[in-house]
Amino acid sequence: GINYWPTLSWSVLSPTDFENLILLLSSHERNRLSLMISDLTLMKNLPIFETVAGTYVSIQDRDENFTLDASVDSRSVAAYLPRTLQAKVLADKSELKDLYEDLNVQVLNEATILQKFVLAEFDNMPITQKEAVVKSILEKWNVLRLSDGLLEVLRETAFVKRKHNNQSEVVYVKPGQLFDPRNGLFSAIFDKDRSQFPAEEFASDNALNMLEEVGLCTEIDKDTFLKCAWIVEGELDVAKGSKLLEYFADNFDKFYDGAEFVNKLAEIKCVPAELEGQRASLYRFAEIAAPKDRNLSFKVMPVMSATCAPPQVMFSSLGIVSPPPISIVLRQIRELTEDDGILDQWSYNHSSAEQVFSDLFSFLQDHYSDLSPRIKEALAERPLVPIGSAFVKSSRLFFRLTKDLAPFFYEVPRAFGAYDILLRSLGVRDSPKSDDYAVSLAELNTEIGTAKLNANELNSVVEVVSLAASDKSGNQANEEIFAPNQYGRLTKVSNLMQNDCPWLVHCGRIDVDQINLVHPKISKDICGELQIKCMSERVVETLDTNIELKEILMSMNSLGNTQNMMKSKEFLDTLRTLSPRSQIARVEKIQDFNICEVESIQTRFLVLNDTGRPVADVTNRRFKGGPVCFINKNQVLLTQLPPGISAELAIATSLCEHFRIERKHLAGISALLASQNENVEEVKKMMGLFDDKNHDELLRGEPGYTLVETDLELVEIKPLKSFKNSEIVAVRESNNSSQLVYGIVCDKQDSSSMSRLRVRVGSNKEVTFLSSQVYSLKGGSKGKYVSTPPDLASYNLSGDNSTLLRPLHNGDVESSLHPDPEDLGQVGKDEILRAVQDLLISADLNLNDDAAKMLDSNLALKEQLAKKSSKIESVKNLSRRALKGIDSFLCPITREPFEDPVICCDGHTYERTAIEMWLRSNSRSPKTNQPLPSTDLIPNHSLRSSIEAITEMTNDLKNFAGDDFDIDEHG
């Protein structure tokens, strides 16, 4: 029973000794002994068990010493086991396997060793051991990965290599701290920081597959995405931002439900967007416009690309405003329309100008009610609509044009037809009127100033001027219309003249730069419509009084013959035939003319205003010399004649200018002056000196012109006739004249008796007459032609006592062409009596006193009846107007008159019983179909009182008028 083991010298024993000793104790002749527990306990205390470190230890506790599984390479394990652990792992000896089992020594595999002992000490291991651990894990991963718990330990162990700050130094980190370089986004975001990826042997595909199982970051979560976003912001890298946002757009479902994440992301400048004309930059979400709103803001707000755009459901949380605010859209419109050349060189690649403005108009139409009056007015005044290469104001746009009137008016392009509500609000109309033509010409004049119109503009201006002149619907004053002058410059028509004296313009005696002649493309008819006067009416030639005339004696006997012919009756009759009617009175004085030879003649050309006063001297001072013949009062001044010009020709030229005779008769008049009295008829026939009958027919019916012979045969007075507006009539030229002139009825009274008429007797002259003073024209088919026309003198038109055709307002000239009919007033009985008396006097008849009194009494009674009828008609009209509002007294539901009207919360009034029944089964308004927030009803006392008052008034009116008072729904 003596324990000899402690007295042994263990230190002197060799490894063989230890091996023999342990075999001696556990076997006999290579057969394992069956030891008792007490023997096994005693054996465990002996330091005879060899460790992988080469030391010999006793087995103290189950958790203190271990053996390795057969699958474990003890040498590889020994390479990375810490020394403290090496002293616990018993050497692998097959002959002791059963003994170790009897001694309850644990058998460990490599995964368990790594999990329990190695990885916990990894941070403190020397580099060689770390390398060994890494190598073992990588080489044996297919087996190790099957071990329970090892993967979790590896996730928390910093065993993966990475480069430290892109330097050669290697550090170990946990797998979850690194990113998978095979992920394209990671590779792009961290291309400048390789420290974010596993290094060296961990960079292989097999190693990355292993790391993926233990926590390597292969997918982007919210935190990782934010990290990437901060990197993009820090590096100001637009390309990385595009890749990041493309990933965000494709995988938004991963980030949608994170309010904190979205709030953080909204504050990071990581969104690539592009402002038109600039390079793409990074912005916050709140600073950019969505791709679908690109056309509304690309000039004033950066726009992100469609591939980077998040779903619209996230716009609000990220701060994206879509559609953009009205202020942004208005700035976009201003930027686009302020650049005159933008349409010529449209550089925006995403959409055409037409599509851009279609989107802008769509936005404005949807938000027009939100605009302030000032903004609406500014939009209406701004050239806003792109047509061709120019922007056009709404006032120059129309939905229908029958011809091309550019650059004044344009038809709304078909692409913008859907925005008619907006365009009409801005001033676009269906078709142009006269006022529009005039206004557009004035606007063009403001734009181009004194610049000359090009050929395209000139043709368009001529067309617009023609339309302005021919369209009588407008009231635009002529002086506000502009037309092109001889140089193609726009000029007020009041300053223009028709060039009816081309010889003066081309001879050089007038400074044409000081006068404005209407452009030759403007026709004579248009000039007439625009009341553009002729040059012969506006420019007069007068003798220069600053230069003294020096008379000389007649040197040629022929001048005496010429003067005699000029004073002859035959010559006078010829001039009467050839002169305009307005000059006939002046022609009569030619017999007082005397030919006077002078050394030289100097004249001036003066421009007259509308009152006939000179306003400008347009004489060309650079022109040397003067006229060879000039008529001054009753003197025909004649000076030295150039070769080839006869005295008769010079005098004939002056006579044509003086009496405004057409120059086609110049040669004939010259020949007539050179002839003898007995040859006058022969010369007249040969030279064609005869009256143009067609001239009278052209002026037939024109206000103010003398009646032609045909119409003189058809005149009649019908005081009770109902005249028509625009009817051609005849009136006396003046109070003291028997000559009848044409007039046109421009306003009349509707009356079954004598009435007043307003008659136009000139271009701007209107006079009011009694119907007894106006001659109507019988129908030609009904007229009875006799050999001699009726003698107008029989009507005693020139008698002093006659008031026939006397204007009622002293011949006032009235400017309005559309006067108010009420201004004419009713014809009184006194006026009727005088008119009857005048008619009788003109036929050499008279009224006796009894007849006059009877007529006066009859007329007074008729006036009283008319007043009574007028009062009754007024009562009827009042009742009709009252009953027109009856629809507002009907319940919208029952269509019956209100008895107890109440107001619902939709703002409409209903019969109480009807709306209460409706609300029992409906929650929407019966008028608007909108949801009703309340069912409260408020009595409409005002409407109820109105209904009672109208009903009472209508009953009183019916009682007053009796059976004669009949008012149906049509009045």
Short mmCIF file of C-alpha atoms in Angstrom, two decimals, residues 398-632:
data_model
loop_
_atom_site.label_atom_id
_atom_site.label_comp_id
_atom_site.label_asym_id
_atom_site.label_seq_id
_atom_site.Cartn_x
_atom_site.Cartn_y
_atom_site.Cartn_z
CA PHE A 398 -56.94 82.63 -83.38
CA PHE A 399 -58.59 79.27 -83.63
CA ARG A 400 -59.62 79.85 -87.24
CA LEU A 401 -57.89 81.84 -89.97
CA THR A 402 -58.99 81.76 -93.59
CA LYS A 403 -55.55 82.80 -94.85
CA ASP A 404 -51.95 83.08 -93.75
CA LEU A 405 -51.48 86.42 -91.97
CA ALA A 406 -48.08 85.86 -90.38
CA PRO A 407 -46.30 87.63 -88.76
CA PHE A 408 -49.43 89.36 -87.47
CA PHE A 409 -51.90 86.61 -86.81
CA TYR A 410 -51.46 82.90 -86.49
CA GLU A 411 -53.78 79.97 -86.22
CA VAL A 412 -53.46 77.96 -83.02
CA PRO A 413 -51.27 74.94 -83.84
CA ARG A 414 -53.13 71.67 -83.74
CA ALA A 415 -50.77 70.43 -81.00
CA PHE A 416 -52.15 73.10 -78.64
CA GLY A 417 -55.82 72.62 -79.47
CA ALA A 418 -56.42 70.67 -76.26
CA TYR A 419 -55.62 73.76 -74.21
CA ASP A 420 -58.36 75.96 -75.62
CA ILE A 421 -59.66 76.84 -72.15
CA LEU A 422 -56.28 78.28 -71.17
CA LEU A 423 -55.71 79.98 -74.50
CA ARG A 424 -59.13 81.63 -74.46
CA SER A 425 -58.40 82.86 -70.93
CA LEU A 426 -55.18 84.41 -72.22
CA GLY A 427 -56.95 86.19 -75.07
CA VAL A 428 -57.05 83.78 -78.01
CA ARG A 429 -60.22 84.25 -80.01
CA ASP A 430 -62.03 82.42 -82.78
CA SER A 431 -61.21 84.82 -85.61
CA PRO A 432 -59.77 88.36 -85.90
CA LYS A 433 -61.83 91.53 -86.11
CA SER A 434 -61.07 94.96 -87.53
CA ASP A 435 -59.73 96.22 -84.21
CA ASP A 436 -57.33 93.27 -84.06
CA TYR A 437 -55.86 94.17 -87.43
CA ALA A 438 -55.29 97.77 -86.38
CA VAL A 439 -53.80 96.83 -83.01
CA SER A 440 -51.43 94.31 -84.57
CA LEU A 441 -50.17 96.89 -87.04
CA ALA A 442 -49.55 99.32 -84.18
CA GLU A 443 -47.69 96.65 -82.22
CA LEU A 444 -45.52 95.82 -85.22
CA ASN A 445 -44.74 99.50 -85.62
CA THR A 446 -43.64 99.62 -81.97
CA GLU A 447 -41.43 96.58 -82.48
CA ILE A 448 -39.62 97.60 -85.66
CA GLY A 449 -39.72 101.40 -85.33
CA THR A 450 -38.37 103.07 -88.46
CA ALA A 451 -36.93 99.86 -89.91
CA LYS A 452 -38.08 98.81 -93.37
CA LEU A 453 -40.32 95.80 -93.85
CA ASN A 454 -38.84 92.87 -95.69
CA ALA A 455 -40.67 91.33 -98.65
CA ASN A 456 -42.51 88.76 -96.51
CA GLU A 457 -43.51 91.34 -93.92
CA LEU A 458 -44.59 93.79 -96.59
CA ASN A 459 -46.95 91.31 -98.25
CA SER A 460 -48.42 90.38 -94.87
CA VAL A 461 -48.84 94.03 -93.89
CA VAL A 462 -50.64 94.78 -97.16
CA GLU A 463 -52.97 91.85 -96.53
CA VAL A 464 -53.70 92.97 -92.96
CA VAL A 465 -54.23 96.57 -94.00
CA SER A 466 -56.70 95.37 -96.63
CA LEU A 467 -58.59 93.36 -94.03
CA ALA A 468 -58.58 96.27 -91.58
CA ALA A 469 -60.04 98.51 -94.25
CA SER A 470 -62.66 96.08 -95.51
CA ASP A 471 -63.90 94.86 -92.10
CA LYS A 472 -66.46 97.39 -90.97
CA SER A 473 -67.37 95.55 -87.75
CA GLY A 474 -64.71 97.31 -85.69
CA ASN A 475 -64.70 100.87 -84.42
CA GLN A 476 -60.95 101.43 -84.59
CA ALA A 477 -60.16 104.97 -85.61
CA ASN A 478 -58.40 105.22 -88.96
CA GLU A 479 -55.60 107.35 -87.55
CA GLU A 480 -54.58 104.44 -85.34
CA ILE A 481 -54.06 102.14 -88.32
CA PHE A 482 -50.58 101.85 -89.76
CA ALA A 483 -49.76 101.14 -93.39
CA PRO A 484 -46.48 101.01 -95.33
CA ASN A 485 -45.19 104.14 -97.02
CA GLN A 486 -43.27 104.29 -100.28
CA TYR A 487 -40.12 102.96 -98.56
CA GLY A 488 -41.83 100.08 -96.76
CA ARG A 489 -41.88 101.80 -93.36
CA LEU A 490 -45.01 101.64 -91.24
CA THR A 491 -46.75 105.01 -90.98
CA LYS A 492 -50.07 106.19 -89.58
CA VAL A 493 -52.63 106.35 -92.36
CA SER A 494 -53.48 109.90 -91.33
CA ASN A 495 -49.96 110.85 -92.42
CA LEU A 496 -50.11 108.98 -95.73
CA MET A 497 -51.06 110.29 -99.16
CA GLN A 498 -51.99 108.59 -102.39
CA ASN A 499 -49.54 109.32 -105.16
CA ASP A 500 -51.88 110.74 -107.78
CA CYS A 501 -49.18 113.19 -108.95
CA PRO A 502 -46.29 110.93 -109.95
CA TRP A 503 -44.86 113.63 -112.22
CA LEU A 504 -44.27 115.85 -109.18
CA VAL A 505 -42.61 113.02 -107.27
CA HIS A 506 -40.23 112.18 -110.12
CA CYS A 507 -39.44 115.68 -111.33
CA GLY A 508 -37.45 116.41 -108.20
CA ARG A 509 -39.25 119.59 -107.15
CA ILE A 510 -40.71 117.94 -104.01
CA ASP A 511 -38.54 116.54 -101.23
CA VAL A 512 -40.09 113.07 -101.13
CA ASP A 513 -38.25 112.25 -97.91
CA GLN A 514 -40.52 114.71 -96.11
CA ILE A 515 -43.79 113.20 -97.30
CA ASN A 516 -45.27 109.76 -96.78
CA LEU A 517 -46.76 108.29 -99.89
CA VAL A 518 -48.76 105.11 -99.51
CA HIS A 519 -46.97 102.03 -100.78
CA PRO A 520 -48.01 101.16 -104.36
CA LYS A 521 -49.17 97.70 -103.23
CA ILE A 522 -52.01 99.36 -101.30
CA SER A 523 -54.84 99.63 -103.81
CA LYS A 524 -56.84 102.74 -104.49
CA ASP A 525 -59.97 101.08 -103.08
CA ILE A 526 -58.21 100.32 -99.81
CA CYS A 527 -56.94 103.89 -99.65
CA GLY A 528 -60.52 105.03 -100.06
CA GLU A 529 -61.72 102.78 -97.24
CA LEU A 530 -58.95 104.12 -94.99
CA GLN A 531 -59.72 107.70 -96.06
CA ILE A 532 -56.18 108.25 -97.26
CA LYS A 533 -56.27 111.49 -99.18
CA CYS A 534 -54.62 112.05 -102.50
CA MET A 535 -51.44 114.03 -102.81
CA SER A 536 -53.30 116.56 -104.91
CA GLU A 537 -55.61 117.18 -101.91
CA ARG A 538 -52.88 117.40 -99.28
CA VAL A 539 -50.02 119.12 -101.12
CA VAL A 540 -50.54 122.52 -102.71
CA GLU A 541 -48.17 124.51 -104.87
CA THR A 542 -48.09 128.23 -104.01
CA LEU A 543 -46.16 131.12 -105.39
CA ASP A 544 -43.05 131.99 -103.39
CA THR A 545 -43.91 135.49 -102.19
CA ASN A 546 -40.33 136.11 -101.11
CA ILE A 547 -39.29 136.37 -104.76
CA GLU A 548 -40.61 139.30 -106.84
CA LEU A 549 -42.21 138.52 -110.17
CA LYS A 550 -40.82 140.46 -113.12
CA GLU A 551 -43.27 140.75 -115.98
CA ILE A 552 -42.14 140.93 -119.57
CA LEU A 553 -44.07 141.85 -122.69
CA MET A 554 -45.63 139.11 -124.76
CA SER A 555 -43.09 138.11 -127.35
CA MET A 556 -45.34 135.83 -129.38
CA ASN A 557 -48.57 136.70 -131.15
CA SER A 558 -49.73 133.13 -130.58
CA LEU A 559 -50.25 133.80 -126.89
CA GLY A 560 -53.02 136.22 -127.77
CA ASN A 561 -54.81 133.50 -129.72
CA THR A 562 -54.23 131.08 -126.86
CA GLN A 563 -55.73 133.49 -124.36
CA ASN A 564 -58.76 134.08 -126.57
CA MET A 565 -59.36 130.33 -126.89
CA MET A 566 -58.95 129.91 -123.11
CA LYS A 567 -61.69 132.51 -122.54
CA SER A 568 -64.05 131.07 -125.18
CA LYS A 569 -67.36 129.40 -124.38
CA GLU A 570 -66.33 126.29 -126.32
CA PHE A 571 -63.23 125.85 -124.19
CA LEU A 572 -65.21 126.47 -121.01
CA ASP A 573 -67.77 123.83 -121.99
CA THR A 574 -64.99 121.38 -122.70
CA LEU A 575 -63.35 121.95 -119.28
CA ARG A 576 -66.73 121.53 -117.57
CA THR A 577 -67.05 118.15 -119.22
CA LEU A 578 -63.56 117.00 -118.28
CA SER A 579 -63.33 118.41 -114.72
CA PRO A 580 -64.48 116.61 -111.57
CA ARG A 581 -67.79 117.77 -110.21
CA SER A 582 -66.06 119.39 -107.25
CA GLN A 583 -64.12 121.68 -109.63
CA ILE A 584 -66.97 122.84 -111.87
CA ALA A 585 -67.55 126.03 -109.87
CA ARG A 586 -63.86 126.93 -110.18
CA VAL A 587 -63.86 126.19 -113.91
CA GLU A 588 -66.47 128.88 -114.40
CA LYS A 589 -63.84 131.50 -113.49
CA ILE A 590 -61.45 130.56 -116.28
CA GLN A 591 -62.87 133.34 -118.44
CA ASP A 592 -61.24 135.81 -116.03
CA PHE A 593 -57.79 134.22 -116.47
CA ASN A 594 -55.05 136.23 -118.19
CA ILE A 595 -51.75 134.94 -119.48
CA CYS A 596 -48.77 136.84 -118.10
CA GLU A 597 -45.14 136.30 -119.13
CA VAL A 598 -42.52 136.61 -116.37
CA GLU A 599 -38.77 136.19 -116.21
CA SER A 600 -38.93 133.27 -113.75
CA ILE A 601 -41.34 131.48 -111.44
CA GLN A 602 -40.50 130.21 -107.98
CA THR A 603 -43.06 128.17 -106.05
CA ARG A 604 -43.29 126.27 -102.78
CA PHE A 605 -45.02 122.98 -101.98
CA LEU A 606 -46.97 122.97 -98.70
CA VAL A 607 -48.65 120.08 -96.91
CA LEU A 608 -52.11 120.92 -95.55
CA ASN A 609 -53.76 119.42 -92.49
CA ASP A 610 -57.40 118.36 -92.30
CA THR A 611 -58.49 121.95 -91.70
CA GLY A 612 -56.63 123.19 -94.77
CA ARG A 613 -53.84 124.95 -92.89
CA PRO A 614 -50.21 124.48 -94.01
CA VAL A 615 -48.20 122.30 -91.65
CA ALA A 616 -45.00 121.62 -93.60
CA ASP A 617 -42.95 122.95 -96.51
CA VAL A 618 -41.79 119.99 -98.62
CA THR A 619 -40.08 121.97 -101.38
CA ASN A 620 -36.85 120.40 -102.56
CA ARG A 621 -34.37 123.23 -101.99
CA ARG A 622 -31.72 121.35 -103.92
CA PHE A 623 -33.75 121.64 -107.11
CA LYS A 624 -32.64 124.55 -109.26
CA GLY A 625 -35.35 126.36 -111.20
CA GLY A 626 -39.12 126.33 -111.09
CA PRO A 627 -42.19 125.61 -113.18
CA VAL A 628 -42.53 127.04 -116.67
CA CYS A 629 -46.22 127.80 -116.08
CA PHE A 630 -48.21 128.40 -112.90
CA ILE A 631 -51.75 129.65 -112.20
CA ASN A 632 -51.84 132.22 -109.42
#
